[in-house]
Short mmCIF file of C-alpha atoms in Angstrom, two decimals:
data_model
loop_
_atom_site.label_atom_id
_atom_site.label_comp_id
_atom_site.label_asym_id
_atom_site.label_seq_id
_atom_site.Cartn_x
_atom_site.Cartn_y
_atom_site.Cartn_z
CA MET A 1 -4.98 -2.98 25.39
CA SER A 2 -6.21 -2.48 21.89
CA GLU A 3 -7.73 -5.31 19.92
CA ASN A 4 -4.78 -5.32 17.58
CA PRO A 5 -1.54 -5.06 19.54
CA LEU A 6 0.59 -5.95 16.52
CA ARG A 7 -0.79 -3.09 14.45
CA ASP A 8 -0.34 -0.76 17.43
CA ALA A 9 3.28 -1.85 17.74
CA ILE A 10 3.91 -1.20 14.03
CA GLU A 11 2.26 2.22 14.21
CA GLU A 12 4.29 3.10 17.26
CA ALA A 13 7.55 2.01 15.62
CA ILE A 14 6.77 4.20 12.60
CA LYS A 15 5.96 7.12 14.86
CA GLU A 16 8.98 6.78 17.12
CA ASN A 17 11.65 6.27 14.47
CA GLU A 18 12.30 9.13 12.12
CA VAL A 19 13.63 6.75 9.47
CA ILE A 20 12.40 3.17 9.53
CA LEU A 21 12.78 0.43 6.96
CA PHE A 22 10.62 -2.68 6.98
CA MET A 23 12.56 -5.34 5.12
CA LYS A 24 13.18 -9.03 4.61
CA GLY A 25 16.17 -9.92 6.73
CA THR A 26 18.46 -7.33 8.29
CA PRO A 27 20.69 -4.64 6.74
CA GLU A 28 23.68 -6.89 7.53
CA ALA A 29 22.01 -10.02 6.18
CA PRO A 30 19.21 -9.02 3.80
CA ALA A 31 17.04 -11.91 2.61
CA CYS A 32 15.83 -10.32 -0.63
CA GLY A 33 17.53 -8.28 -3.36
CA PHE A 34 14.96 -5.49 -3.13
CA SER A 35 15.48 -5.13 0.62
CA ALA A 36 19.25 -5.32 0.10
CA ARG A 37 19.27 -2.49 -2.43
CA THR A 38 17.06 -0.26 -0.32
CA ALA A 39 19.15 -0.77 2.82
CA ALA A 40 22.34 -0.22 0.78
CA ALA A 41 21.04 3.14 -0.47
CA LEU A 42 20.42 4.31 3.10
CA GLN A 43 23.83 3.03 4.17
CA ALA A 44 25.52 4.75 1.22
CA LEU A 45 24.13 8.04 2.55
CA ASN A 46 25.24 7.23 6.10
CA ALA A 47 21.68 7.82 7.16
CA PRO A 48 20.79 6.34 10.52
CA PHE A 49 17.69 4.16 10.28
CA ALA A 50 15.76 1.59 12.23
CA ALA A 51 15.22 -1.70 10.46
CA VAL A 52 12.46 -4.22 11.08
CA ASP A 53 12.76 -7.75 9.74
CA ILE A 54 9.25 -8.79 8.67
CA LEU A 55 10.12 -12.45 8.02
CA PRO A 56 9.80 -13.91 11.53
CA ASP A 57 6.03 -13.52 11.53
CA PRO A 58 3.85 -13.24 8.40
CA ARG A 59 1.34 -11.16 10.34
CA ILE A 60 3.81 -8.27 10.47
CA ARG A 61 3.67 -7.96 6.72
CA GLN A 62 -0.11 -8.31 6.63
CA GLU A 63 -0.64 -5.60 9.21
CA LEU A 64 1.98 -3.33 7.69
CA SER A 65 0.47 -3.55 4.21
CA ALA A 66 -3.02 -3.01 5.59
CA LEU A 67 -1.74 0.07 7.36
CA SER A 68 0.28 1.54 4.50
CA GLY A 69 -1.75 0.44 1.47
CA TRP A 70 1.49 -0.82 -0.05
CA PRO A 71 1.64 -4.48 -1.04
CA THR A 72 5.34 -5.23 -1.17
CA ILE A 73 8.43 -5.24 1.03
CA PRO A 74 10.62 -3.25 1.60
CA GLN A 75 8.79 -0.14 2.79
CA LEU A 76 10.62 2.99 3.87
CA PHE A 77 8.99 5.52 6.19
CA VAL A 78 10.44 8.93 6.99
CA LYS A 79 8.83 11.05 9.69
CA GLY A 80 5.82 8.78 9.75
CA GLU A 81 5.21 8.94 6.02
CA LEU A 82 5.56 6.14 3.48
CA ILE A 83 8.28 7.10 1.02
CA GLY A 84 8.06 3.95 -1.07
CA GLY A 85 9.56 0.59 -1.84
CA CYS A 86 12.78 -0.32 -3.59
CA ASP A 87 11.98 1.29 -6.96
CA ILE A 88 11.03 4.67 -5.55
CA VAL A 89 13.85 4.73 -3.02
CA MET A 90 16.38 3.95 -5.78
CA GLU A 91 14.92 6.66 -8.02
CA LEU A 92 15.13 9.15 -5.17
CA TYR A 93 18.63 8.01 -4.32
CA GLU A 94 19.85 8.49 -7.86
CA SER A 95 18.25 11.93 -8.20
CA GLY A 96 19.63 13.11 -4.87
CA GLU A 97 16.15 13.60 -3.42
CA LEU A 98 16.65 10.82 -0.89
CA ALA A 99 19.52 12.67 0.80
CA GLU A 100 17.29 15.73 0.89
CA THR A 101 14.35 13.82 2.38
CA LEU A 102 16.64 12.30 5.00
CA GLY A 103 18.34 15.60 5.73
CA VAL A 104 21.85 14.23 5.07
CA GLU A 105 24.64 15.41 2.81
CA PRO A 106 24.78 13.52 -0.46
CA PRO A 107 28.17 11.80 -0.80
CA ALA A 108 30.60 13.75 -2.97
CA ASP A 109 31.17 10.93 -5.42
CA ALA A 110 27.63 9.51 -5.22
CA PRO A 111 28.59 5.83 -5.15
CA GLN A 112 26.14 3.38 -6.58
CA PRO A 113 24.64 1.04 -4.01
CA ALA A 114 26.05 -2.47 -4.13
CA ALA A 115 23.58 -3.95 -6.58
CA SER A 116 22.44 -2.12 -9.68
CA SER A 117 18.81 -2.16 -10.67
CA THR A 118 19.62 -3.77 -13.99
CA GLN A 119 20.65 -6.99 -12.32
CA SER A 120 18.32 -9.80 -11.51
CA PRO A 121 17.34 -10.01 -7.89
CA PRO A 122 19.05 -12.76 -5.91
CA LEU A 123 17.09 -15.97 -5.87
CA GLY A 124 16.08 -18.18 -3.02
CA ILE A 125 13.53 -15.93 -1.41
CA GLU A 126 10.48 -16.97 -3.37
CA ASN A 127 7.10 -16.58 -1.73
CA ARG A 128 8.17 -17.41 1.76
CA LEU A 129 5.00 -15.83 2.96
CA GLY A 130 2.89 -17.30 0.21
CA MET B 1 0.76 -17.81 -13.22
CA PRO B 2 0.41 -14.57 -15.20
CA THR B 3 2.64 -13.82 -18.18
CA ALA B 4 4.33 -10.51 -18.89
CA ASP B 5 1.85 -10.01 -21.72
CA GLU B 6 -1.17 -10.57 -19.46
CA ILE B 7 0.21 -8.10 -16.95
CA LYS B 8 0.71 -5.54 -19.71
CA GLN B 9 -2.86 -6.01 -20.94
CA ARG B 10 -4.36 -5.77 -17.47
CA ILE B 11 -2.49 -2.55 -16.70
CA GLU B 12 -3.47 -1.01 -20.03
CA ALA B 13 -7.11 -2.04 -19.58
CA ALA B 14 -7.35 -0.69 -16.03
CA ILE B 15 -5.51 2.64 -16.23
CA PRO B 16 -6.92 5.17 -18.70
CA GLY B 17 -4.65 5.85 -21.66
CA ALA B 18 -1.84 3.73 -20.23
CA THR B 19 0.86 2.04 -22.21
CA ALA B 20 2.92 -0.54 -20.37
CA GLU B 21 6.11 -2.35 -21.17
CA VAL B 22 6.43 -5.45 -19.04
CA GLU B 23 9.22 -7.95 -18.87
CA ASP B 24 9.67 -11.14 -16.93
CA TRP B 25 12.72 -10.14 -14.96
CA THR B 26 14.11 -13.52 -14.03
CA GLY B 27 12.37 -15.77 -16.55
CA GLY B 28 10.67 -17.47 -13.62
CA GLY B 29 7.22 -15.96 -14.15
CA ASP B 30 7.01 -14.24 -10.78
CA HIS B 31 9.38 -11.25 -10.83
CA PHE B 32 8.26 -8.64 -13.33
CA ARG B 33 9.31 -5.14 -14.13
CA ALA B 34 7.06 -2.65 -15.82
CA VAL B 35 7.35 0.82 -17.23
CA VAL B 36 3.92 2.42 -17.30
CA VAL B 37 3.13 5.70 -19.01
CA SER B 38 -0.29 7.29 -18.63
CA PRO B 39 -1.89 10.72 -18.59
CA ALA B 40 -3.84 9.49 -15.54
CA PHE B 41 -0.68 9.90 -13.43
CA LYS B 42 -0.82 13.67 -13.78
CA GLY B 43 -0.82 15.48 -10.44
CA LYS B 44 -0.14 12.30 -8.48
CA THR B 45 2.89 11.52 -6.35
CA ARG B 46 5.10 8.56 -7.21
CA ILE B 47 3.57 6.64 -4.34
CA GLN B 48 0.07 7.27 -5.69
CA GLN B 49 1.11 6.33 -9.22
CA HIS B 50 2.60 3.05 -8.07
CA GLN B 51 -0.42 2.36 -5.90
CA MET B 52 -2.68 2.78 -8.95
CA VAL B 53 -0.72 0.06 -10.73
CA TYR B 54 -0.54 -2.22 -7.68
CA ALA B 55 -4.30 -1.82 -7.24
CA VAL B 56 -4.81 -3.56 -10.59
CA PHE B 57 -3.44 -6.77 -9.08
CA GLY B 58 -4.55 -6.58 -5.43
CA ASP B 59 -3.54 -9.66 -3.46
CA GLU B 60 -1.75 -11.23 -6.40
CA ILE B 61 1.24 -9.04 -5.54
CA GLY B 62 3.20 -10.93 -2.95
CA GLY B 63 1.31 -14.07 -4.00
CA PRO B 64 1.60 -15.41 -7.56
CA ILE B 65 3.35 -12.21 -8.58
CA HIS B 66 6.21 -12.17 -6.14
CA ALA B 67 7.42 -8.77 -7.24
CA LEU B 68 6.40 -6.11 -9.71
CA SER B 69 9.10 -3.53 -10.11
CA LEU B 70 7.67 -0.25 -11.40
CA LYS B 71 8.62 2.89 -13.15
CA THR B 72 5.76 5.28 -13.82
CA GLN B 73 5.70 8.36 -15.98
CA GLU B 74 2.96 10.77 -16.85
CA SER B 75 2.42 11.33 -20.55
#
């Protein structure tokens, strides 16, 4: 056993899942607007992805951010590499690069994900993890 | 609690040649969005550019600054 089983588990999850999204809540019930938009972009492309809810234990987020050097949630990894958070994923989605990165066909009519980036994020998720 | 103006000044002070436009996204003082333009972003990936801006605030992101939504551009 390593001294940091949680970090090992996170590393392993990133390695074993080609597309993995660390988010607040689940794709079906996202707990933050940024996580919701990111999951919606992946779903709009019909891209299969693993999702990890970081809310149940604040240490998941601490270890993940220490590992990735990225302070916020969500975080999308493809083939073991950090792609970015909500802003970058949305930029890549809109430019078509996300479909390319994921190796999926962009949808013919390129639907916008449910929430547009000009809207305010849903409230009620403030600083749960302080 | 930082203001949009403080965030703008800190980004511009920390990143060479940067100009930043920052707005308080929700009016609640903890969700901000920023557009940052700097020649220092040249040759860097988006991830690296965003990390340069996040580095200005360290642990404050996820703490007092719940979210800082970014768009970066090289000038």
